[in-house]
Amino acid sequence: MTTEVLSVDGGIEKAKKILLLGGIVGMPTETVYGLAADGTNPDAVKKIFEVKGRPIDNPLIAHIHKDFDINTLVYVKNDYVYKLIDAFMPGPLTLVMESKGVVCKEAVAGGDTLAVRMPSHAGCQALLRAVNRPLVAPSANLSKHTSPVSAEHVFHDLNGKIPLILDGGRCSGGIESTVLDVTGSVPRILRAGLITKEMVESIVGACEIAQHKEGDKVKSPGVKYRHYRPKCDTALFDITETDKANALYDRELANGRTPYIMCSDELAEKFAGKNLLLLGRSGEEIAFNLYDKLLEGEKKADIIIAVSFGRCDGVYLGIMNRLSKSCG
Ligand code: TXA
Ligand code: MG
């Protein structure tokens, strides 16, 4: 199969045709690129799991356009859900609720709940509106690899495996949506992202963070898998361990290997003269650059030596979750 890459504006009719015939398509969103299928078509959904090599017990997120009635897909049991929808949707927030079964059981790994998200990317909205069905989509990478934030990244992983990628430019967010369980009286973060605990609290008054302990029945199956790994070696140091990071860098260099340090701009001077993958200054910049720099790094480095940021609040919670899974 040859994989065509079309601009999202020029490719929507073609993508619609493929999707309605049960095919799968790479699509942009504001977080990361997704691999989309008609969520009401079990055969189409199975293709996603096959192409990605994704474990079948890991459910998919259903993507809908702005005017799609969420009540047709899920039971909205708590009033605070509508406040969250008003505040953050469209945007990088995914809500988990009890499914009405419109999206097929293959997409939700046979579970009772469905994760729903309304992307803000204009091209993605236009595609969702054209198809007017819930499109289920995981990130458009091979399972366990780093998530793609450009059409080129999707092409790299899925060339020859899917018929079409819609190119909607570089994703503005850079890490995946916040997954929020809203089935209970207090919302619970299953996967941290750009919509932070603090932001949810400002709307609802309270927000918990799910703790995934060994032996627990996993609420968001994706979190139990190794994820986001670049293809080169990796190491992760705390912000207090820049000496250790420097020492490892020097050892790698002495062994004839090509190391790169990945850190925030603030730390650059601690690694003067070394190969650097700089992530930026603010949490938003770091989220925007993280996967792009990991994917750049795997091409030129034998080892990426990442250094953390000294904080876990706000968007840093999601960033640290991704960084420890990709480099830790
Ligand atoms: O930003 C995003 O969310 C991107 C773009 C493409 O929309 N999508 C994405 O999908 O990251 P994926 O499949 O790579 O990650 C979905 C996460 C997984 O951790 C999965 O376990 C969790 O959401 N999830 C999906 N459905 C769920 C459900 N019903 N209950 C609990 N967790 C669920
Ligand atoms: Mg993923």
JSON list of N, CA and C and ligand atoms in Angstrom, two decimals, residues 27-35 52 54 57-63 92-97 107-108 111-117 119 137-141 147 175-179 181 190-191 218-225 227-228 322, ligand 1:
[
{"chain": "A", "resi": 27, "resn": "MET", "atom": "N", "xyz": [-4.72, 11.58, 11.14]},
{"chain": "A", "resi": 27, "resn": "MET", "atom": "CA", "xyz": [-5.32, 12.93, 11.19]},
{"chain": "A", "resi": 27, "resn": "MET", "atom": "C", "xyz": [-4.63, 13.80, 12.25]},
{"chain": "A", "resi": 28, "resn": "PRO", "atom": "N", "xyz": [-4.57, 15.11, 11.97]},
{"chain": "A", "resi": 28, "resn": "PRO", "atom": "CA", "xyz": [-3.97, 16.01, 12.96]},
{"chain": "A", "resi": 28, "resn": "PRO", "atom": "C", "xyz": [-4.96, 16.30, 14.08]},
{"chain": "A", "resi": 29, "resn": "THR", "atom": "N", "xyz": [-4.45, 16.53, 15.28]},
{"chain": "A", "resi": 29, "resn": "THR", "atom": "CA", "xyz": [-5.25, 17.16, 16.34]},
{"chain": "A", "resi": 29, "resn": "THR", "atom": "C", "xyz": [-4.32, 18.19, 16.99]},
{"chain": "A", "resi": 30, "resn": "GLU", "atom": "N", "xyz": [-4.81, 18.96, 17.94]},
{"chain": "A", "resi": 30, "resn": "GLU", "atom": "CA", "xyz": [-3.95, 19.97, 18.55]},
{"chain": "A", "resi": 30, "resn": "GLU", "atom": "C", "xyz": [-2.97, 19.36, 19.56]},
{"chain": "A", "resi": 31, "resn": "THR", "atom": "N", "xyz": [-3.17, 18.08, 19.94]},
{"chain": "A", "resi": 31, "resn": "THR", "atom": "CA", "xyz": [-2.25, 17.46, 20.91]},
{"chain": "A", "resi": 31, "resn": "THR", "atom": "C", "xyz": [-1.16, 16.68, 20.19]},
{"chain": "A", "resi": 32, "resn": "VAL", "atom": "N", "xyz": [-1.55, 15.55, 19.57]},
{"chain": "A", "resi": 32, "resn": "VAL", "atom": "CA", "xyz": [-0.65, 14.73, 18.77]},
{"chain": "A", "resi": 32, "resn": "VAL", "atom": "C", "xyz": [-1.48, 14.22, 17.58]},
{"chain": "A", "resi": 33, "resn": "TYR", "atom": "N", "xyz": [-0.83, 13.63, 16.57]},
{"chain": "A", "resi": 33, "resn": "TYR", "atom": "CA", "xyz": [-1.59, 13.07, 15.45]},
{"chain": "A", "resi": 33, "resn": "TYR", "atom": "C", "xyz": [-2.31, 11.79, 15.89]},
{"chain": "A", "resi": 34, "resn": "GLY", "atom": "N", "xyz": [-3.49, 11.57, 15.33]},
{"chain": "A", "resi": 34, "resn": "GLY", "atom": "CA", "xyz": [-4.27, 10.38, 15.64]},
{"chain": "A", "resi": 34, "resn": "GLY", "atom": "C", "xyz": [-4.40, 9.47, 14.43]},
{"chain": "A", "resi": 35, "resn": "LEU", "atom": "N", "xyz": [-4.70, 8.19, 14.70]},
{"chain": "A", "resi": 35, "resn": "LEU", "atom": "CA", "xyz": [-4.97, 7.22, 13.63]},
{"chain": "A", "resi": 35, "resn": "LEU", "atom": "C", "xyz": [-6.45, 6.88, 13.74]},
{"chain": "A", "resi": 52, "resn": "LYS", "atom": "N", "xyz": [-1.10, -0.61, 14.51]},
{"chain": "A", "resi": 52, "resn": "LYS", "atom": "CA", "xyz": [-0.25, -0.07, 15.57]},
{"chain": "A", "resi": 52, "resn": "LYS", "atom": "C", "xyz": [0.49, -1.14, 16.35]},
{"chain": "A", "resi": 54, "resn": "ARG", "atom": "N", "xyz": [-1.17, -2.58, 18.79]},
{"chain": "A", "resi": 54, "resn": "ARG", "atom": "CA", "xyz": [-1.65, -2.13, 20.11]},
{"chain": "A", "resi": 54, "resn": "ARG", "atom": "C", "xyz": [-2.34, -3.28, 20.83]},
{"chain": "A", "resi": 57, "resn": "ASP", "atom": "N", "xyz": [-6.55, -4.83, 24.87]},
{"chain": "A", "resi": 57, "resn": "ASP", "atom": "CA", "xyz": [-7.23, -4.44, 26.11]},
{"chain": "A", "resi": 57, "resn": "ASP", "atom": "C", "xyz": [-7.05, -2.95, 26.41]},
{"chain": "A", "resi": 58, "resn": "ASN", "atom": "N", "xyz": [-6.50, -2.20, 25.47]},
{"chain": "A", "resi": 58, "resn": "ASN", "atom": "CA", "xyz": [-6.30, -0.76, 25.69]},
{"chain": "A", "resi": 58, "resn": "ASN", "atom": "C", "xyz": [-7.31, 0.03, 24.85]},
{"chain": "A", "resi": 59, "resn": "PRO", "atom": "N", "xyz": [-8.33, 0.63, 25.51]},
{"chain": "A", "resi": 59, "resn": "PRO", "atom": "CA", "xyz": [-9.43, 1.25, 24.77]},
{"chain": "A", "resi": 59, "resn": "PRO", "atom": "C", "xyz": [-9.03, 2.54, 24.06]},
{"chain": "A", "resi": 60, "resn": "LEU", "atom": "N", "xyz": [-9.84, 2.92, 23.09]},
{"chain": "A", "resi": 60, "resn": "LEU", "atom": "CA", "xyz": [-9.57, 4.11, 22.25]},
{"chain": "A", "resi": 60, "resn": "LEU", "atom": "C", "xyz": [-10.47, 5.28, 22.65]},
{"chain": "A", "resi": 61, "resn": "ILE", "atom": "N", "xyz": [-10.02, 6.48, 22.30]},
{"chain": "A", "resi": 61, "resn": "ILE", "atom": "CA", "xyz": [-10.80, 7.69, 22.55]},
{"chain": "A", "resi": 61, "resn": "ILE", "atom": "C", "xyz": [-11.67, 7.98, 21.32]},
{"chain": "A", "resi": 62, "resn": "ALA", "atom": "N", "xyz": [-12.94, 8.32, 21.55]},
{"chain": "A", "resi": 62, "resn": "ALA", "atom": "CA", "xyz": [-13.83, 8.74, 20.45]},
{"chain": "A", "resi": 62, "resn": "ALA", "atom": "C", "xyz": [-13.75, 10.25, 20.30]},
{"chain": "A", "resi": 63, "resn": "HIS", "atom": "N", "xyz": [-13.50, 10.70, 19.06]},
{"chain": "A", "resi": 63, "resn": "HIS", "atom": "CA", "xyz": [-13.37, 12.13, 18.76]},
{"chain": "A", "resi": 63, "resn": "HIS", "atom": "C", "xyz": [-14.64, 12.62, 18.08]},
{"chain": "A", "resi": 92, "resn": "PRO", "atom": "N", "xyz": [-7.81, 20.02, 24.73]},
{"chain": "A", "resi": 92, "resn": "PRO", "atom": "CA", "xyz": [-7.09, 18.78, 25.04]},
{"chain": "A", "resi": 92, "resn": "PRO", "atom": "C", "xyz": [-7.58, 18.07, 26.31]},
{"chain": "A", "resi": 93, "resn": "LEU", "atom": "N", "xyz": [-8.89, 17.87, 26.39]},
{"chain": "A", "resi": 93, "resn": "LEU", "atom": "CA", "xyz": [-9.49, 17.17, 27.53]},
{"chain": "A", "resi": 93, "resn": "LEU", "atom": "C", "xyz": [-10.34, 16.01, 27.03]},
{"chain": "A", "resi": 94, "resn": "THR", "atom": "N", "xyz": [-10.14, 14.83, 27.64]},
{"chain": "A", "resi": 94, "resn": "THR", "atom": "CA", "xyz": [-10.91, 13.63, 27.30]},
{"chain": "A", "resi": 94, "resn": "THR", "atom": "C", "xyz": [-11.70, 13.22, 28.53]},
{"chain": "A", "resi": 95, "resn": "LEU", "atom": "N", "xyz": [-13.01, 13.00, 28.34]},
{"chain": "A", "resi": 95, "resn": "LEU", "atom": "CA", "xyz": [-13.87, 12.65, 29.47]},
{"chain": "A", "resi": 95, "resn": "LEU", "atom": "C", "xyz": [-14.31, 11.19, 29.38]},
{"chain": "A", "resi": 96, "resn": "VAL", "atom": "N", "xyz": [-14.14, 10.46, 30.46]},
{"chain": "A", "resi": 96, "resn": "VAL", "atom": "CA", "xyz": [-14.55, 9.05, 30.50]},
{"chain": "A", "resi": 96, "resn": "VAL", "atom": "C", "xyz": [-15.89, 8.94, 31.21]},
{"chain": "A", "resi": 97, "resn": "MET", "atom": "N", "xyz": [-16.87, 8.38, 30.48]},
{"chain": "A", "resi": 97, "resn": "MET", "atom": "CA", "xyz": [-18.22, 8.21, 31.05]},
{"chain": "A", "resi": 97, "resn": "MET", "atom": "C", "xyz": [-18.79, 6.85, 30.64]},
{"chain": "A", "resi": 107, "resn": "ALA", "atom": "N", "xyz": [-13.72, -1.06, 20.24]},
{"chain": "A", "resi": 107, "resn": "ALA", "atom": "CA", "xyz": [-12.99, 0.20, 20.46]},
{"chain": "A", "resi": 107, "resn": "ALA", "atom": "C", "xyz": [-12.75, 0.45, 21.94]},
{"chain": "A", "resi": 108, "resn": "VAL", "atom": "N", "xyz": [-13.61, -0.09, 22.79]},
{"chain": "A", "resi": 108, "resn": "VAL", "atom": "CA", "xyz": [-13.49, 0.20, 24.23]},
{"chain": "A", "resi": 108, "resn": "VAL", "atom": "C", "xyz": [-13.00, -1.02, 25.01]},
{"chain": "A", "resi": 111, "resn": "GLY", "atom": "N", "xyz": [-15.13, -2.77, 27.57]},
{"chain": "A", "resi": 111, "resn": "GLY", "atom": "CA", "xyz": [-15.51, -2.13, 28.84]},
{"chain": "A", "resi": 111, "resn": "GLY", "atom": "C", "xyz": [-16.85, -1.42, 28.77]},
{"chain": "A", "resi": 112, "resn": "ASP", "atom": "N", "xyz": [-17.27, -0.87, 29.92]},
{"chain": "A", "resi": 112, "resn": "ASP", "atom": "CA", "xyz": [-18.57, -0.19, 30.00]},
{"chain": "A", "resi": 112, "resn": "ASP", "atom": "C", "xyz": [-18.46, 1.31, 29.76]},
{"chain": "A", "resi": 113, "resn": "THR", "atom": "N", "xyz": [-17.24, 1.82, 29.75]},
{"chain": "A", "resi": 113, "resn": "THR", "atom": "CA", "xyz": [-17.07, 3.27, 29.63]},
{"chain": "A", "resi": 113, "resn": "THR", "atom": "C", "xyz": [-16.51, 3.64, 28.26]},
{"chain": "A", "resi": 114, "resn": "LEU", "atom": "N", "xyz": [-16.70, 4.92, 27.92]},
{"chain": "A", "resi": 114, "resn": "LEU", "atom": "CA", "xyz": [-16.16, 5.45, 26.67]},
{"chain": "A", "resi": 114, "resn": "LEU", "atom": "C", "xyz": [-15.46, 6.78, 26.97]},
{"chain": "A", "resi": 115, "resn": "ALA", "atom": "N", "xyz": [-14.29, 6.95, 26.40]},
{"chain": "A", "resi": 115, "resn": "ALA", "atom": "CA", "xyz": [-13.56, 8.21, 26.53]},
{"chain": "A", "resi": 115, "resn": "ALA", "atom": "C", "xyz": [-13.92, 9.08, 25.32]},
{"chain": "A", "resi": 116, "resn": "VAL", "atom": "N", "xyz": [-14.33, 10.32, 25.57]},
{"chain": "A", "resi": 116, "resn": "VAL", "atom": "CA", "xyz": [-14.78, 11.21, 24.49]},
{"chain": "A", "resi": 116, "resn": "VAL", "atom": "C", "xyz": [-13.97, 12.49, 24.50]},
{"chain": "A", "resi": 117, "resn": "ARG", "atom": "N", "xyz": [-13.59, 12.93, 23.31]},
{"chain": "A", "resi": 117, "resn": "ARG", "atom": "CA", "xyz": [-12.80, 14.17, 23.22]},
{"chain": "A", "resi": 117, "resn": "ARG", "atom": "C", "xyz": [-13.22, 14.96, 21.99]},
{"chain": "A", "resi": 119, "resn": "PRO", "atom": "N", "xyz": [-11.51, 17.61, 19.69]},
{"chain": "A", "resi": 119, "resn": "PRO", "atom": "CA", "xyz": [-10.26, 18.33, 19.38]},
{"chain": "A", "resi": 119, "resn": "PRO", "atom": "C", "xyz": [-10.54, 19.76, 18.90]},
{"chain": "A", "resi": 137, "resn": "ALA", "atom": "N", "xyz": [-9.61, 7.17, 17.74]},
{"chain": "A", "resi": 137, "resn": "ALA", "atom": "CA", "xyz": [-8.22, 7.37, 17.29]},
{"chain": "A", "resi": 137, "resn": "ALA", "atom": "C", "xyz": [-7.25, 7.33, 18.47]},
{"chain": "A", "resi": 138, "resn": "PRO", "atom": "N", "xyz": [-6.30, 6.42, 18.40]},
{"chain": "A", "resi": 138, "resn": "PRO", "atom": "CA", "xyz": [-5.15, 6.49, 19.32]},
{"chain": "A", "resi": 138, "resn": "PRO", "atom": "C", "xyz": [-4.11, 7.40, 18.67]},
{"chain": "A", "resi": 139, "resn": "SER", "atom": "N", "xyz": [-3.03, 7.70, 19.36]},
{"chain": "A", "resi": 139, "resn": "SER", "atom": "CA", "xyz": [-1.92, 8.42, 18.74]},
{"chain": "A", "resi": 139, "resn": "SER", "atom": "C", "xyz": [-1.40, 7.59, 17.56]},
{"chain": "A", "resi": 140, "resn": "ALA", "atom": "N", "xyz": [-0.96, 8.28, 16.49]},
{"chain": "A", "resi": 140, "resn": "ALA", "atom": "CA", "xyz": [-0.67, 7.62, 15.22]},
{"chain": "A", "resi": 140, "resn": "ALA", "atom": "C", "xyz": [0.78, 7.13, 15.12]},
{"chain": "A", "resi": 141, "resn": "ASN", "atom": "N", "xyz": [1.27, 6.52, 16.21]},
{"chain": "A", "resi": 141, "resn": "ASN", "atom": "CA", "xyz": [2.60, 5.94, 16.24]},
{"chain": "A", "resi": 141, "resn": "ASN", "atom": "C", "xyz": [2.47, 4.43, 16.33]},
{"chain": "A", "resi": 147, "resn": "SER", "atom": "N", "xyz": [4.93, 9.48, 20.47]},
{"chain": "A", "resi": 147, "resn": "SER", "atom": "CA", "xyz": [3.76, 9.96, 19.73]},
{"chain": "A", "resi": 147, "resn": "SER", "atom": "C", "xyz": [4.16, 11.02, 18.71]},
{"chain": "A", "resi": 175, "resn": "ILE", "atom": "N", "xyz": [1.70, 17.18, 23.79]},
{"chain": "A", "resi": 175, "resn": "ILE", "atom": "CA", "xyz": [1.50, 15.92, 24.52]},
{"chain": "A", "resi": 175, "resn": "ILE", "atom": "C", "xyz": [0.00, 15.59, 24.49]},
{"chain": "A", "resi": 176, "resn": "GLU", "atom": "N", "xyz": [-0.33, 14.33, 24.75]},
{"chain": "A", "resi": 176, "resn": "GLU", "atom": "CA", "xyz": [-1.70, 13.86, 24.61]},
{"chain": "A", "resi": 176, "resn": "GLU", "atom": "C", "xyz": [-2.63, 14.53, 25.62]},
{"chain": "A", "resi": 177, "resn": "SER", "atom": "N", "xyz": [-3.92, 14.44, 25.31]},
{"chain": "A", "resi": 177, "resn": "SER", "atom": "CA", "xyz": [-4.96, 15.06, 26.14]},
{"chain": "A", "resi": 177, "resn": "SER", "atom": "C", "xyz": [-4.96, 14.52, 27.57]},
{"chain": "A", "resi": 178, "resn": "THR", "atom": "N", "xyz": [-5.47, 15.32, 28.47]},
{"chain": "A", "resi": 178, "resn": "THR", "atom": "CA", "xyz": [-5.75, 14.90, 29.83]},
{"chain": "A", "resi": 178, "resn": "THR", "atom": "C", "xyz": [-6.93, 13.94, 29.80]},
{"chain": "A", "resi": 179, "resn": "VAL", "atom": "N", "xyz": [-6.78, 12.75, 30.37]},
{"chain": "A", "resi": 179, "resn": "VAL", "atom": "CA", "xyz": [-7.91, 11.81, 30.45]},
{"chain": "A", "resi": 179, "resn": "VAL", "atom": "C", "xyz": [-8.50, 11.89, 31.85]},
{"chain": "A", "resi": 181, "resn": "ASP", "atom": "N", "xyz": [-11.63, 10.84, 34.42]},
{"chain": "A", "resi": 181, "resn": "ASP", "atom": "CA", "xyz": [-12.77, 9.98, 34.76]},
{"chain": "A", "resi": 181, "resn": "ASP", "atom": "C", "xyz": [-13.82, 10.85, 35.44]},
{"chain": "A", "resi": 190, "resn": "LEU", "atom": "N", "xyz": [-6.85, 10.38, 35.02]},
{"chain": "A", "resi": 190, "resn": "LEU", "atom": "CA", "xyz": [-6.25, 9.07, 34.73]},
{"chain": "A", "resi": 190, "resn": "LEU", "atom": "C", "xyz": [-4.94, 9.24, 33.96]},
{"chain": "A", "resi": 191, "resn": "ARG", "atom": "N", "xyz": [-4.87, 10.29, 33.14]},
{"chain": "A", "resi": 191, "resn": "ARG", "atom": "CA", "xyz": [-3.63, 10.61, 32.43]},
{"chain": "A", "resi": 191, "resn": "ARG", "atom": "C", "xyz": [-3.49, 12.13, 32.44]},
{"chain": "A", "resi": 218, "resn": "VAL", "atom": "N", "xyz": [-6.54, -1.86, 36.77]},
{"chain": "A", "resi": 218, "resn": "VAL", "atom": "CA", "xyz": [-6.13, -0.61, 36.12]},
{"chain": "A", "resi": 218, "resn": "VAL", "atom": "C", "xyz": [-7.33, 0.09, 35.50]},
{"chain": "A", "resi": 219, "resn": "LYS", "atom": "N", "xyz": [-7.49, 1.36, 35.84]},
{"chain": "A", "resi": 219, "resn": "LYS", "atom": "CA", "xyz": [-8.66, 2.09, 35.34]},
{"chain": "A", "resi": 219, "resn": "LYS", "atom": "C", "xyz": [-8.42, 2.61, 33.93]},
{"chain": "A", "resi": 220, "resn": "SER", "atom": "N", "xyz": [-7.21, 3.03, 33.63]},
{"chain": "A", "resi": 220, "resn": "SER", "atom": "CA", "xyz": [-6.89, 3.51, 32.28]},
{"chain": "A", "resi": 220, "resn": "SER", "atom": "C", "xyz": [-5.77, 2.63, 31.75]},
{"chain": "A", "resi": 221, "resn": "PRO", "atom": "N", "xyz": [-6.14, 1.55, 31.03]},
{"chain": "A", "resi": 221, "resn": "PRO", "atom": "CA", "xyz": [-5.17, 0.50, 30.73]},
{"chain": "A", "resi": 221, "resn": "PRO", "atom": "C", "xyz": [-3.88, 1.02, 30.10]},
{"chain": "A", "resi": 222, "resn": "GLY", "atom": "N", "xyz": [-3.95, 2.11, 29.34]},
{"chain": "A", "resi": 222, "resn": "GLY", "atom": "CA", "xyz": [-2.77, 2.62, 28.65]},
{"chain": "A", "resi": 222, "resn": "GLY", "atom": "C", "xyz": [-1.62, 2.92, 29.58]},
{"chain": "A", "resi": 223, "resn": "VAL", "atom": "N", "xyz": [-1.92, 3.29, 30.82]},
{"chain": "A", "resi": 223, "resn": "VAL", "atom": "CA", "xyz": [-0.85, 3.72, 31.72]},
{"chain": "A", "resi": 223, "resn": "VAL", "atom": "C", "xyz": [0.04, 2.57, 32.18]},
{"chain": "A", "resi": 224, "resn": "LYS", "atom": "N", "xyz": [-0.40, 1.32, 31.97]},
{"chain": "A", "resi": 224, "resn": "LYS", "atom": "CA", "xyz": [0.43, 0.22, 32.47]},
{"chain": "A", "resi": 224, "resn": "LYS", "atom": "C", "xyz": [1.50, -0.20, 31.45]},
{"chain": "A", "resi": 225, "resn": "TYR", "atom": "N", "xyz": [1.40, 0.30, 30.24]},
{"chain": "A", "resi": 225, "resn": "TYR", "atom": "CA", "xyz": [2.38, -0.09, 29.22]},
{"chain": "A", "resi": 225, "resn": "TYR", "atom": "C", "xyz": [3.54, 0.89, 29.16]},
{"chain": "A", "resi": 227, "resn": "HIS", "atom": "N", "xyz": [5.81, 3.30, 27.21]},
{"chain": "A", "resi": 227, "resn": "HIS", "atom": "CA", "xyz": [5.28, 4.20, 26.20]},
{"chain": "A", "resi": 227, "resn": "HIS", "atom": "C", "xyz": [6.33, 5.17, 25.74]},
{"chain": "A", "resi": 228, "resn": "TYR", "atom": "N", "xyz": [6.08, 5.77, 24.62]},
{"chain": "A", "resi": 228, "resn": "TYR", "atom": "CA", "xyz": [6.78, 6.99, 24.19]},
{"chain": "A", "resi": 228, "resn": "TYR", "atom": "C", "xyz": [8.29, 6.81, 23.99]},
{"chain": "A", "resi": 322, "resn": "ARG", "atom": "N", "xyz": [5.35, 11.70, 30.85]},
{"chain": "A", "resi": 322, "resn": "ARG", "atom": "CA", "xyz": [5.85, 11.29, 29.54]},
{"chain": "A", "resi": 322, "resn": "ARG", "atom": "C", "xyz": [7.37, 11.10, 29.58]},
{"chain": "B", "resi": 1, "resn": "TXA", "atom": "O1", "xyz": [-4.57, 13.70, 22.73]},
{"chain": "B", "resi": 1, "resn": "TXA", "atom": "C1", "xyz": [-4.97, 12.52, 22.68]},
{"chain": "B", "resi": 1, "resn": "TXA", "atom": "O2", "xyz": [-5.66, 12.01, 23.57]},
{"chain": "B", "resi": 1, "resn": "TXA", "atom": "C2", "xyz": [-4.57, 11.70, 21.45]},
{"chain": "B", "resi": 1, "resn": "TXA", "atom": "C3", "xyz": [-5.20, 12.35, 20.21]},
{"chain": "B", "resi": 1, "resn": "TXA", "atom": "C4", "xyz": [-4.97, 11.54, 18.96]},
{"chain": "B", "resi": 1, "resn": "TXA", "atom": "O3", "xyz": [-6.56, 12.57, 20.44]},
{"chain": "B", "resi": 1, "resn": "TXA", "atom": "N1", "xyz": [-5.00, 10.34, 21.59]},
{"chain": "B", "resi": 1, "resn": "TXA", "atom": "C5", "xyz": [-4.38, 9.45, 22.39]},
{"chain": "B", "resi": 1, "resn": "TXA", "atom": "O4", "xyz": [-4.90, 8.18, 22.33]},
{"chain": "B", "resi": 1, "resn": "TXA", "atom": "O5", "xyz": [-3.46, 9.76, 23.12]},
{"chain": "B", "resi": 1, "resn": "TXA", "atom": "P1", "xyz": [-4.15, 6.91, 22.94]},
{"chain": "B", "resi": 1, "resn": "TXA", "atom": "O6", "xyz": [-4.97, 5.76, 22.49]},
{"chain": "B", "resi": 1, "resn": "TXA", "atom": "O7", "xyz": [-2.73, 6.93, 22.54]},
{"chain": "B", "resi": 1, "resn": "TXA", "atom": "O8", "xyz": [-4.32, 7.08, 24.49]},
{"chain": "B", "resi": 1, "resn": "TXA", "atom": "C6", "xyz": [-5.62, 6.97, 25.06]},
{"chain": "B", "resi": 1, "resn": "TXA", "atom": "C7", "xyz": [-5.50, 6.82, 26.57]},
{"chain": "B", "resi": 1, "resn": "TXA", "atom": "C8", "xyz": [-4.95, 5.48, 26.97]},
{"chain": "B", "resi": 1, "resn": "TXA", "atom": "O9", "xyz": [-4.14, 5.64, 28.13]},
{"chain": "B", "resi": 1, "resn": "TXA", "atom": "C9", "xyz": [-6.21, 4.66, 27.29]},
{"chain": "B", "resi": 1, "resn": "TXA", "atom": "O10", "xyz": [-5.97, 3.62, 28.19]},
{"chain": "B", "resi": 1, "resn": "TXA", "atom": "C10", "xyz": [-7.10, 5.74, 27.88]},
{"chain": "B", "resi": 1, "resn": "TXA", "atom": "O11", "xyz": [-6.82, 6.91, 27.11]},
{"chain": "B", "resi": 1, "resn": "TXA", "atom": "N2", "xyz": [-8.52, 5.40, 27.70]},
{"chain": "B", "resi": 1, "resn": "TXA", "atom": "C11", "xyz": [-9.22, 5.30, 26.56]},
{"chain": "B", "resi": 1, "resn": "TXA", "atom": "N3", "xyz": [-10.49, 4.91, 26.80]},
{"chain": "B", "resi": 1, "resn": "TXA", "atom": "C12", "xyz": [-10.60, 4.78, 28.13]},
{"chain": "B", "resi": 1, "resn": "TXA", "atom": "C13", "xyz": [-11.67, 4.40, 29.01]},
{"chain": "B", "resi": 1, "resn": "TXA", "atom": "N4", "xyz": [-12.88, 4.06, 28.55]},
{"chain": "B", "resi": 1, "resn": "TXA", "atom": "N5", "xyz": [-11.41, 4.37, 30.33]},
{"chain": "B", "resi": 1, "resn": "TXA", "atom": "C14", "xyz": [-10.20, 4.69, 30.82]},
{"chain": "B", "resi": 1, "resn": "TXA", "atom": "N6", "xyz": [-9.15, 5.05, 30.05]},
{"chain": "B", "resi": 1, "resn": "TXA", "atom": "C15", "xyz": [-9.35, 5.09, 28.72]}
]
